[in-house]
Each structure stands twice: as structure tokens, then as C-alpha cells.
mmCIF file of C-alpha atoms and ligand atoms in Angstrom:
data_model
loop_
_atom_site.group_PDB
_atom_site.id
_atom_site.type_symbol
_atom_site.label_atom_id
_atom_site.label_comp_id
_atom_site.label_asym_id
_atom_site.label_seq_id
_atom_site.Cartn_x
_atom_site.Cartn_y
_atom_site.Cartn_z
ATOM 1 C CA UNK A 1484 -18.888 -1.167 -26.507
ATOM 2 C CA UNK A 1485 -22.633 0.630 -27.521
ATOM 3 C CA UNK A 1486 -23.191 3.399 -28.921
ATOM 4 C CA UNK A 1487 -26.475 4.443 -27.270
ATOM 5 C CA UNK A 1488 -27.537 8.017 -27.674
ATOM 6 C CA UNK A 1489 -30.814 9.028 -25.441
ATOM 7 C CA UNK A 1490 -32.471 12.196 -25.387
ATOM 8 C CA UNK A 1491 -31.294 13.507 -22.258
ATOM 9 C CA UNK A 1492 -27.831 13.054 -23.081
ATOM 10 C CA UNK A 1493 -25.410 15.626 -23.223
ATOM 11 C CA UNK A 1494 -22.127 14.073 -24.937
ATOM 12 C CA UNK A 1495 -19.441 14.864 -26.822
ATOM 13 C CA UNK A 1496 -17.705 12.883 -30.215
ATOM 14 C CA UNK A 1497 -14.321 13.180 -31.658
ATOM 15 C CA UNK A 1498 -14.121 12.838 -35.514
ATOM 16 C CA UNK A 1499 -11.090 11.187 -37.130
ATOM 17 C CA UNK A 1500 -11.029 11.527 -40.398
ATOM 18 C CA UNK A 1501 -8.760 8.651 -41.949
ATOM 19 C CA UNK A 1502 -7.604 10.534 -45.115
ATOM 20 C CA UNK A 1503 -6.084 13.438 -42.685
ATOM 21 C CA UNK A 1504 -3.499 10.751 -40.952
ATOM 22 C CA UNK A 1505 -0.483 8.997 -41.640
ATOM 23 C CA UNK A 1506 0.553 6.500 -39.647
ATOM 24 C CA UNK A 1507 3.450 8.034 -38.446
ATOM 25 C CA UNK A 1508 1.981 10.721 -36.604
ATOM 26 C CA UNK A 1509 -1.342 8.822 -35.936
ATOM 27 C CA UNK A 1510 -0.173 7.905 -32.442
ATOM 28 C CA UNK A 1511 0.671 11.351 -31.025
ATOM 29 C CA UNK A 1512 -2.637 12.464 -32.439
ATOM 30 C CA UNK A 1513 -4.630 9.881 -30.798
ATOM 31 C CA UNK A 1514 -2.853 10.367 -27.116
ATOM 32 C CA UNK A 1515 -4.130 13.807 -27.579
ATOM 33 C CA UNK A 1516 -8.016 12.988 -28.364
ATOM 34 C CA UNK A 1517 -7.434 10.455 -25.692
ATOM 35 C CA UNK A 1518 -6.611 13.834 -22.998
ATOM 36 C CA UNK A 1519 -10.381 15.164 -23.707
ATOM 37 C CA UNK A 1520 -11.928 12.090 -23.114
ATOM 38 C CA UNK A 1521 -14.798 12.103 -25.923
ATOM 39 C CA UNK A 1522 -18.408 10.181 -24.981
ATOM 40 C CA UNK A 1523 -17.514 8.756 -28.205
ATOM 41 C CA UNK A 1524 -15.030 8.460 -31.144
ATOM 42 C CA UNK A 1525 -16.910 8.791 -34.841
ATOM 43 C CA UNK A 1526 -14.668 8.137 -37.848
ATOM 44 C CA UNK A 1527 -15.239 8.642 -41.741
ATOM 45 C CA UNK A 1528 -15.085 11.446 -44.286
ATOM 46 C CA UNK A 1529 -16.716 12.508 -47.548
ATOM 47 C CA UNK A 1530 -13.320 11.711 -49.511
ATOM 48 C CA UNK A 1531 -11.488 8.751 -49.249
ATOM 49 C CA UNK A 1532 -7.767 9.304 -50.603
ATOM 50 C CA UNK A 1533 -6.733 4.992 -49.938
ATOM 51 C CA UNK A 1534 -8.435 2.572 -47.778
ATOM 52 C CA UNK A 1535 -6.536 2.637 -44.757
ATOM 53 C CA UNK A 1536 -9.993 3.312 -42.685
ATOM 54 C CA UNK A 1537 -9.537 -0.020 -41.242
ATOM 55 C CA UNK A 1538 -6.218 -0.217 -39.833
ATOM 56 C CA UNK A 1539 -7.475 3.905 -38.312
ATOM 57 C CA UNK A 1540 -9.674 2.499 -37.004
ATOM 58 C CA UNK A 1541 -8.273 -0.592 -35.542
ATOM 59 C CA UNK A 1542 -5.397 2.189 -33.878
ATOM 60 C CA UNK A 1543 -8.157 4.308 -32.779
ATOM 61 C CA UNK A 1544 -9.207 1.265 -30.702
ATOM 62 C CA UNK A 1545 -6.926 0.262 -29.486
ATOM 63 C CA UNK A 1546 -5.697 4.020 -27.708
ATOM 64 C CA UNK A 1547 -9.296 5.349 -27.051
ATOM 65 C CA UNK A 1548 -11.450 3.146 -25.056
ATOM 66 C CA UNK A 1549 -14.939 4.630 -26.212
ATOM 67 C CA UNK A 1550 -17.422 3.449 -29.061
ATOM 68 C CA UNK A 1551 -16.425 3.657 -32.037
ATOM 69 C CA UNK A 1552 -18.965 4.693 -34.301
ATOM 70 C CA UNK A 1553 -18.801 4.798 -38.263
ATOM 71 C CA UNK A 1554 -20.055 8.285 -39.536
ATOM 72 C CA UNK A 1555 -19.368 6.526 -43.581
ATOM 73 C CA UNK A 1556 -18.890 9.259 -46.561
ATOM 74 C CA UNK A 1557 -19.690 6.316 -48.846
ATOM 75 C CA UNK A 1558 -20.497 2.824 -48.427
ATOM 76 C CA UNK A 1559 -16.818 1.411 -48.962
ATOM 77 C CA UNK A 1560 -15.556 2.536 -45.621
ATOM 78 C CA UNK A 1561 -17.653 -0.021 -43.962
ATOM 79 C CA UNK A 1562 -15.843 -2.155 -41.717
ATOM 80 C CA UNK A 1563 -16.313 -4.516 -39.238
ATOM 81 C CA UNK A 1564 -14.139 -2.799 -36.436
ATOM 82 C CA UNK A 1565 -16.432 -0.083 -35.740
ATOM 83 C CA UNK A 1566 -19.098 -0.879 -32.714
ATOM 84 C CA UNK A 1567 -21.984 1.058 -34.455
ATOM 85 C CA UNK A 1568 -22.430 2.530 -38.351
ATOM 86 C CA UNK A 1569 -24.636 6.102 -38.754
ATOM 87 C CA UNK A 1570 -26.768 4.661 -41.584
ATOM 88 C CA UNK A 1571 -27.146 8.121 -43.545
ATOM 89 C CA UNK A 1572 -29.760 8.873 -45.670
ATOM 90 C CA UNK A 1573 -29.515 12.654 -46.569
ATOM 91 C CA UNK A 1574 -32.923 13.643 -46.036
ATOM 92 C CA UNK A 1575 -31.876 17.463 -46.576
ATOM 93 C CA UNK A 1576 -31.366 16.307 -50.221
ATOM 94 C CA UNK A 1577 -33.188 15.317 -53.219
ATOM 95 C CA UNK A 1578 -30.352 13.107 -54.617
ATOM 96 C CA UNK A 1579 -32.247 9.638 -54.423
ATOM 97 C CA UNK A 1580 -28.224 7.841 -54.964
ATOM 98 C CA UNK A 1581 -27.791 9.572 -50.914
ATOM 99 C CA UNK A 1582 -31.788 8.474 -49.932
ATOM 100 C CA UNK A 1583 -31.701 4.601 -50.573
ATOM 101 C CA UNK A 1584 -29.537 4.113 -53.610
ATOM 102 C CA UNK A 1585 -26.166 3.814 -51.799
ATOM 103 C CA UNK A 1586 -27.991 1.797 -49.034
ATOM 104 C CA UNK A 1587 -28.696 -0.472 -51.375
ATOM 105 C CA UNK A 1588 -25.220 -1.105 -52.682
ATOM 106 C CA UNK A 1589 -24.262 -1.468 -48.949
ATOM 107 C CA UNK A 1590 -26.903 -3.903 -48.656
ATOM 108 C CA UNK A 1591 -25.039 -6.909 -48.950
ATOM 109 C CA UNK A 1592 -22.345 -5.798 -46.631
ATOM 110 C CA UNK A 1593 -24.683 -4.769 -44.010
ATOM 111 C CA UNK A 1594 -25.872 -7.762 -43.838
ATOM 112 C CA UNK A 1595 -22.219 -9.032 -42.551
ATOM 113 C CA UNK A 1596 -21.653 -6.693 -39.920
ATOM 114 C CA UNK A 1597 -21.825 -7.503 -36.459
ATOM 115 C CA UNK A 1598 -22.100 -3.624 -35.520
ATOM 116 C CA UNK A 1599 -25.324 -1.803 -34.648
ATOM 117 C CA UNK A 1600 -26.631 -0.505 -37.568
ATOM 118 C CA UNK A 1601 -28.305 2.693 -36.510
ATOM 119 C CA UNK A 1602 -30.723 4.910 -39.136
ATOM 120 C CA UNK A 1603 -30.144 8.230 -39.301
ATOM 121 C CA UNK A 1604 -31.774 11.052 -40.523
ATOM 122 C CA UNK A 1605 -28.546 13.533 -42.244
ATOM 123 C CA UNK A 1606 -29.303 16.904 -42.604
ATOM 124 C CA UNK A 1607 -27.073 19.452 -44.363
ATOM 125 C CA UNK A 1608 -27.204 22.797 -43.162
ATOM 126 C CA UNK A 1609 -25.773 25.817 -44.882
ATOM 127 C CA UNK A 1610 -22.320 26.672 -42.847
ATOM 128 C CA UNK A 1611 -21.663 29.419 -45.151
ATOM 129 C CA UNK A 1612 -19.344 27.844 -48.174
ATOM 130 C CA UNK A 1613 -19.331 24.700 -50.305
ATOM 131 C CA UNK A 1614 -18.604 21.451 -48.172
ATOM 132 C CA UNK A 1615 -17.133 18.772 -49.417
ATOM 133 C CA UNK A 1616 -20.594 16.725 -48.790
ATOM 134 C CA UNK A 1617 -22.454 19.125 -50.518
ATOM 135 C CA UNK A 1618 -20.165 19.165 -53.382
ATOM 136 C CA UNK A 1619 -19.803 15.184 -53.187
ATOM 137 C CA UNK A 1620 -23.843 14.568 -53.048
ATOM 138 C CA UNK A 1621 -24.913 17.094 -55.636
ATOM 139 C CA UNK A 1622 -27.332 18.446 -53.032
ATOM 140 C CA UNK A 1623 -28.404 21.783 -51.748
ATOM 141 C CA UNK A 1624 -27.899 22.155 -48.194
ATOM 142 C CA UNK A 1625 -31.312 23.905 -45.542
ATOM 143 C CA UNK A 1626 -30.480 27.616 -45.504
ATOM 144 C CA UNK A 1627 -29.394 28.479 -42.273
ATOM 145 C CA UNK A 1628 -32.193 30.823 -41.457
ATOM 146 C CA UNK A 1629 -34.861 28.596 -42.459
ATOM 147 C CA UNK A 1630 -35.450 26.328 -39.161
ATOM 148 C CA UNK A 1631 -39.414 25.654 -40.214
ATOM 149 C CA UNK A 1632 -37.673 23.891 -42.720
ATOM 150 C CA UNK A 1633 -35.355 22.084 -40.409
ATOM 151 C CA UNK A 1634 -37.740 21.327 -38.058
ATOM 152 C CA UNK A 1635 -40.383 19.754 -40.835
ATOM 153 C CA UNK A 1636 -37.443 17.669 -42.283
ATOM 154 C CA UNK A 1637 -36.382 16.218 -39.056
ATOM 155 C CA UNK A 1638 -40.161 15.395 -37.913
ATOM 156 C CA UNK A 1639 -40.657 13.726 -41.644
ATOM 157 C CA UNK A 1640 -37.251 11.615 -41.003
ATOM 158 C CA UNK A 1641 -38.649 10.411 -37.551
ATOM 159 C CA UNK A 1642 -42.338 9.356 -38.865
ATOM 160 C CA UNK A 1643 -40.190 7.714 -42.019
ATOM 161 C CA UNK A 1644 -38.309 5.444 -38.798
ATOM 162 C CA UNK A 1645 -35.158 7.425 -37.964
ATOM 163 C CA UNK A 1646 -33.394 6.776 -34.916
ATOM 164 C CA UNK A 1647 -31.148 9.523 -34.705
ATOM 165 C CA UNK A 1648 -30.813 12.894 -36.502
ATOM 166 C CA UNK A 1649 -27.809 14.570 -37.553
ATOM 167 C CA UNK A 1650 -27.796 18.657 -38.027
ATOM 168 C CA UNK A 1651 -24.425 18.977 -39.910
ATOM 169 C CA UNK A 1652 -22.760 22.517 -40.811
ATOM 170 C CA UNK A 1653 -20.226 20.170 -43.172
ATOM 171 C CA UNK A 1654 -16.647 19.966 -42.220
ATOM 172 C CA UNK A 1655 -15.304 22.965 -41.530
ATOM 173 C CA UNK A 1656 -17.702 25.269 -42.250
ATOM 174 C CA UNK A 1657 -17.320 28.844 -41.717
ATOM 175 C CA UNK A 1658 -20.850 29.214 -39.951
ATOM 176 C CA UNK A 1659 -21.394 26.256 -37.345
ATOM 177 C CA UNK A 1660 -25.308 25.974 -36.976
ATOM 178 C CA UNK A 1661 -27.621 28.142 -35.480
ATOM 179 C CA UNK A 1662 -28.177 27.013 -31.885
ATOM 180 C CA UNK A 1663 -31.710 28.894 -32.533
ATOM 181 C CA UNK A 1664 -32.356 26.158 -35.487
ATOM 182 C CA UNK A 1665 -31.081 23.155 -33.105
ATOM 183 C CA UNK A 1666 -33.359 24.100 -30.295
ATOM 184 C CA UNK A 1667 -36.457 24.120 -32.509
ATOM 185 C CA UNK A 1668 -35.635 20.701 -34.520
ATOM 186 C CA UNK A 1669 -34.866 18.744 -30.671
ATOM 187 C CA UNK A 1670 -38.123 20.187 -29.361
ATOM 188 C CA UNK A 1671 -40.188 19.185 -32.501
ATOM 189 C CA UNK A 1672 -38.457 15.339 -32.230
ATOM 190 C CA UNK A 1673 -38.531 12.512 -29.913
ATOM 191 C CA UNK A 1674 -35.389 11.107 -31.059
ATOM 192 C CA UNK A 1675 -31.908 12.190 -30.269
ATOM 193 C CA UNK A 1676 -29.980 15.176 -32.245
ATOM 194 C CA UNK A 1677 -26.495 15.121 -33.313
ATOM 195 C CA UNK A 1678 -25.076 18.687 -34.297
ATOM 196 C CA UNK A 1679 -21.822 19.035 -35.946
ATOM 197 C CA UNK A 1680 -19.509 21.229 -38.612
ATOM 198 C CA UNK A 1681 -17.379 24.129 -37.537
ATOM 199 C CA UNK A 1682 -17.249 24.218 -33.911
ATOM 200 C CA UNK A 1683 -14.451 25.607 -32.569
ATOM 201 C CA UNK A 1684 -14.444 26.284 -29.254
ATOM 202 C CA UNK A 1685 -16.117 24.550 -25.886
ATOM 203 C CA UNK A 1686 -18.380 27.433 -24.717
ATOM 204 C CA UNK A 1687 -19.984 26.387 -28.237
ATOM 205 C CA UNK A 1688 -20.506 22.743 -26.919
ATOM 206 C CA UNK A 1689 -22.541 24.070 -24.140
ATOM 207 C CA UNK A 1690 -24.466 26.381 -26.168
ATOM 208 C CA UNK A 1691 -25.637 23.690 -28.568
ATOM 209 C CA UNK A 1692 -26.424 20.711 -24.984
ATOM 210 C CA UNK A 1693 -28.092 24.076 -23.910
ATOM 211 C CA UNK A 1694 -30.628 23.829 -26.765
ATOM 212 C CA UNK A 1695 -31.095 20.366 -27.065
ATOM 213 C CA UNK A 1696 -28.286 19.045 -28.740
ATOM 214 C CA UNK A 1697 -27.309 15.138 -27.190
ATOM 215 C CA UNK A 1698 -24.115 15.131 -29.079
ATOM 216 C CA UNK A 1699 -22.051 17.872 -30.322
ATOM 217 C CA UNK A 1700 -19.451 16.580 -32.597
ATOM 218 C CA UNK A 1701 -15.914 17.938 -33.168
ATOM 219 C CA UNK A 1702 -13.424 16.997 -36.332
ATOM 220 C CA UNK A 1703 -11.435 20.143 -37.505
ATOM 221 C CA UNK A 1704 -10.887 22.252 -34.824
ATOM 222 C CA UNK A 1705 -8.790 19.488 -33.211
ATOM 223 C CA UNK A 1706 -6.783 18.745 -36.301
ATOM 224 C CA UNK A 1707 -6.080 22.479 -36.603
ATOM 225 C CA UNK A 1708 -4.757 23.250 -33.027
ATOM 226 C CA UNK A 1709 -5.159 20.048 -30.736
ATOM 227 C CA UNK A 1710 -3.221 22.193 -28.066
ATOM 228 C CA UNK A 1711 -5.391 24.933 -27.626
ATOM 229 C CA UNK A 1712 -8.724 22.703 -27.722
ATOM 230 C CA UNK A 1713 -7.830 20.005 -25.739
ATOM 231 C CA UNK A 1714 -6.782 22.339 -23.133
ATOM 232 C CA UNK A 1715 -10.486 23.926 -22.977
ATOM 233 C CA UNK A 1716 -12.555 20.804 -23.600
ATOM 234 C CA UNK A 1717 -10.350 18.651 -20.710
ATOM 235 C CA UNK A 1718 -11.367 21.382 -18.390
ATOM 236 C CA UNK A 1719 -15.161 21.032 -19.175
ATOM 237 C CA UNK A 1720 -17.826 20.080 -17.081
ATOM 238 C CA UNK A 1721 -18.938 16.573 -17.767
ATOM 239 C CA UNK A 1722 -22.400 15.631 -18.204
HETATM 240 C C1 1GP B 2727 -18.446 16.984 -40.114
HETATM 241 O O1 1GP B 2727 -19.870 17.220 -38.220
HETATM 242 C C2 1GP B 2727 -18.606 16.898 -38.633
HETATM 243 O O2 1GP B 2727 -19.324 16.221 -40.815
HETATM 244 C C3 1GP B 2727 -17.522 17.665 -37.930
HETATM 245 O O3 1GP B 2727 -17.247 18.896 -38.539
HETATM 246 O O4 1GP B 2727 -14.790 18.780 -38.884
HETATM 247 O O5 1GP B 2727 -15.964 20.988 -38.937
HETATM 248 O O6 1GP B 2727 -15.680 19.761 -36.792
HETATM 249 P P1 1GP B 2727 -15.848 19.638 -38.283
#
């Protein structure tokens, strides 16, 4: 299965984040994500507790019949079960280890995988506290107010060969992003815009597709009440 974002797209991605599942209730979790029928299935995190990211996402697989796309906190979790890895390079930081030095470490393994390798411009946006990616990249995150900065990052990360960019808030931030700051950064970009970090509700989704967003991508929210979300994202619209 392909992962193949286009500009025009308005879709929707379920995060699983390995560290937040045992096995035992992995299942039940799945069938649920599985009810909202997501474009697409990302997994990874910024923290990896053991290295069960694998057999995830070999479960995730086989219950959700989407792409499954690698969204990789560091360059261990890559696997080969995945149909597409988000190549990050943090281009909201100045931490060269999260602008080429871990890409270089992943080099070799790269090299092995028969996913779609797919560069992508990461952007950290302030969500209003300390994320565990900030925290875990030593890196200051775009103030949320400051969209001409936004907007001159993402147009730099498309001239420097970008395929994708990603606006993230962090997992579960307090303040998702300003759909004011998305709208400028998709208009100033040919390439497709992933937003993400604290969304918690689906009039949200349609807020951020409303201003340019191609995916809007959901992690927390559903690990914190599945009921309550899947309930208003099954009854959405789909694109
Ligand atoms: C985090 O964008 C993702 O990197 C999703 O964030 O878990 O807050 O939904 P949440």
C-alpha cells in the first residue's frame, strides 16, 4: 500500500505510539481506530521504552488495512513493515544531530528498506508546554504567533528538496496550531502539509483541511477517550 499525499488532499492519520500499548489490550485498541477509518495509520514516538515497534506494527497491519507510514522518534525504530518512513529533518531546529546527523546513522539501514523513503521537512511549533520532542532534540520550537517565520522555514525546506512538511504542536500539546499559521505556510508551498499535536476534537480537523492542511494527524486524543472521538470522527464527512 502507498502512502501518497497530494496537495489537494484532505485526509486524516491515526498515530500509534508503540510505547503506549501492551499487547494485551493492543487488539481492542486497534478495532477501535479501525471504526474511524483513518486515510492512513502513522506509528512512532519520541521515547522508545523496548523495541516492540515491530511486532505494533506488524498487529497494526494486520487489523487496519491502510498505509502504514513510519513517523520515527529516532532512527532505531526503523523497520521494514512500514509501507513508507517520514524522513525527518527538524528544520525548526538548529540541532545539526536532528538536520543530517541521525540521517546519517540511518544511512546504512535505509539503504535496506524496501519502503518509500519520503523527505520531510519537521517543524516544531510552540503548543504551549515542553514536548517530549522538544525536550528530546534540545531545540526551540517556532513561537506560535510568528507564522513569517513558519512560512520562511517551510519555503527554505522545499527549495532544500522536501517532499512533505510537517507543522507539529508536539504530542499533546496544550495549544494545537494556529489554523491562521497553517493557512499561510500551505499557500507559501507547493508541497503537501501535515499538521499535528493536540487536536482534540473533529470540527478541528475541518478547520485545519479548511486552511490548507492535506493531513491532520491524531495520536492522544484517541488514547485518552477512544469512545467519545471515534464517535465524532466516524460520523465525518469524508473527503
Ligand atoms: C505528535 O502530531 C502528533 O507528533 C500527534 O499529536 O498525540 O497530540 O495528537 P497528538
Amino acid at each position: 500500500m502507498k502512502f501518497d499525499l497530494h496537495k489537494s488532499d484532505r485526509k486524516l492519520a491515526v498515530l500509534i505510539d508503540p510505547d503506549k500499548h501492551k499487547a494485551d489490550e493492543l487488539y481492542d485498541y486497534l478495532n477501535g481506530i479501525k471504526l474511524i477509518d483513518p486515510d492512513y495509520v502513522l506509528i512512532g514516538s519520541s521515547l522508545i521504552h523496548d523495541s516492540n515497534i515491530e511486532i505494533v506494527a506488524r498487529i497494526t497491519k494486520s487489523i487496519i488495512h491502510k498505509p502504514l507510514v513510519l513517523f520515527p522518534g529516532h532512527f532505531t525504530q526503523l523497520n521494514d513493515e512500514v509501507d513508507a518512513v517520514l524522513l525527518l529533518s527538524l528544520i525548526s531546529g538548529r540541532n545539526s544531530e536532528h538536520l543530517i546527523g541521525q540521517h546519517v546513522l540511518a544511512a546504512p539501514k535505509l539503504k535496506t528498506l524496501k519502503s518509500d523513503i519520503i523527505s520531510t521537512g519537521y517543524m516544531l511549533i510552540d503548543g504551549g508546554n515542553l514536548t517530549s520532542v522538544g525536550y528530546m532534540s534540545n531545540t526551540h520550537p517556532i513561537p506560535r504567533e510568528k507564522a513569517d517565520i513558519a512560512v520562511c522555514t517551510a519555503i527554505a525546506g522545499e527549495y532544500i528538496g522536501m517532499k512533505l512538511i510537517y507543522m507539529d504542536a508536539g504530542s499533546g500539546a496544550e495549544l494545537p496550531i494556529n489554523p491562521a499559521m497553517v493557512k499561510k505556510v500551505a499557500k507559501a508551498v507547493d508541497i503537501p502539509v501535515i499538521v499535528g499535536g493536540g487536536i482534540r476534537s473533529s470540527d478541528q480537523l475541518d478547520d485545519y483541511w479548511n486552511n490548507g492542511a492535506n493531513l491532520v494527524v491524531i495520536g492522544n486524543a484517541l488514547e485518552e477517550s477512544n469512545e467519545m472521538l471515534s464517535g465524532e470522527l466516524k460520523a465525518r464527512e469524508k473527503h
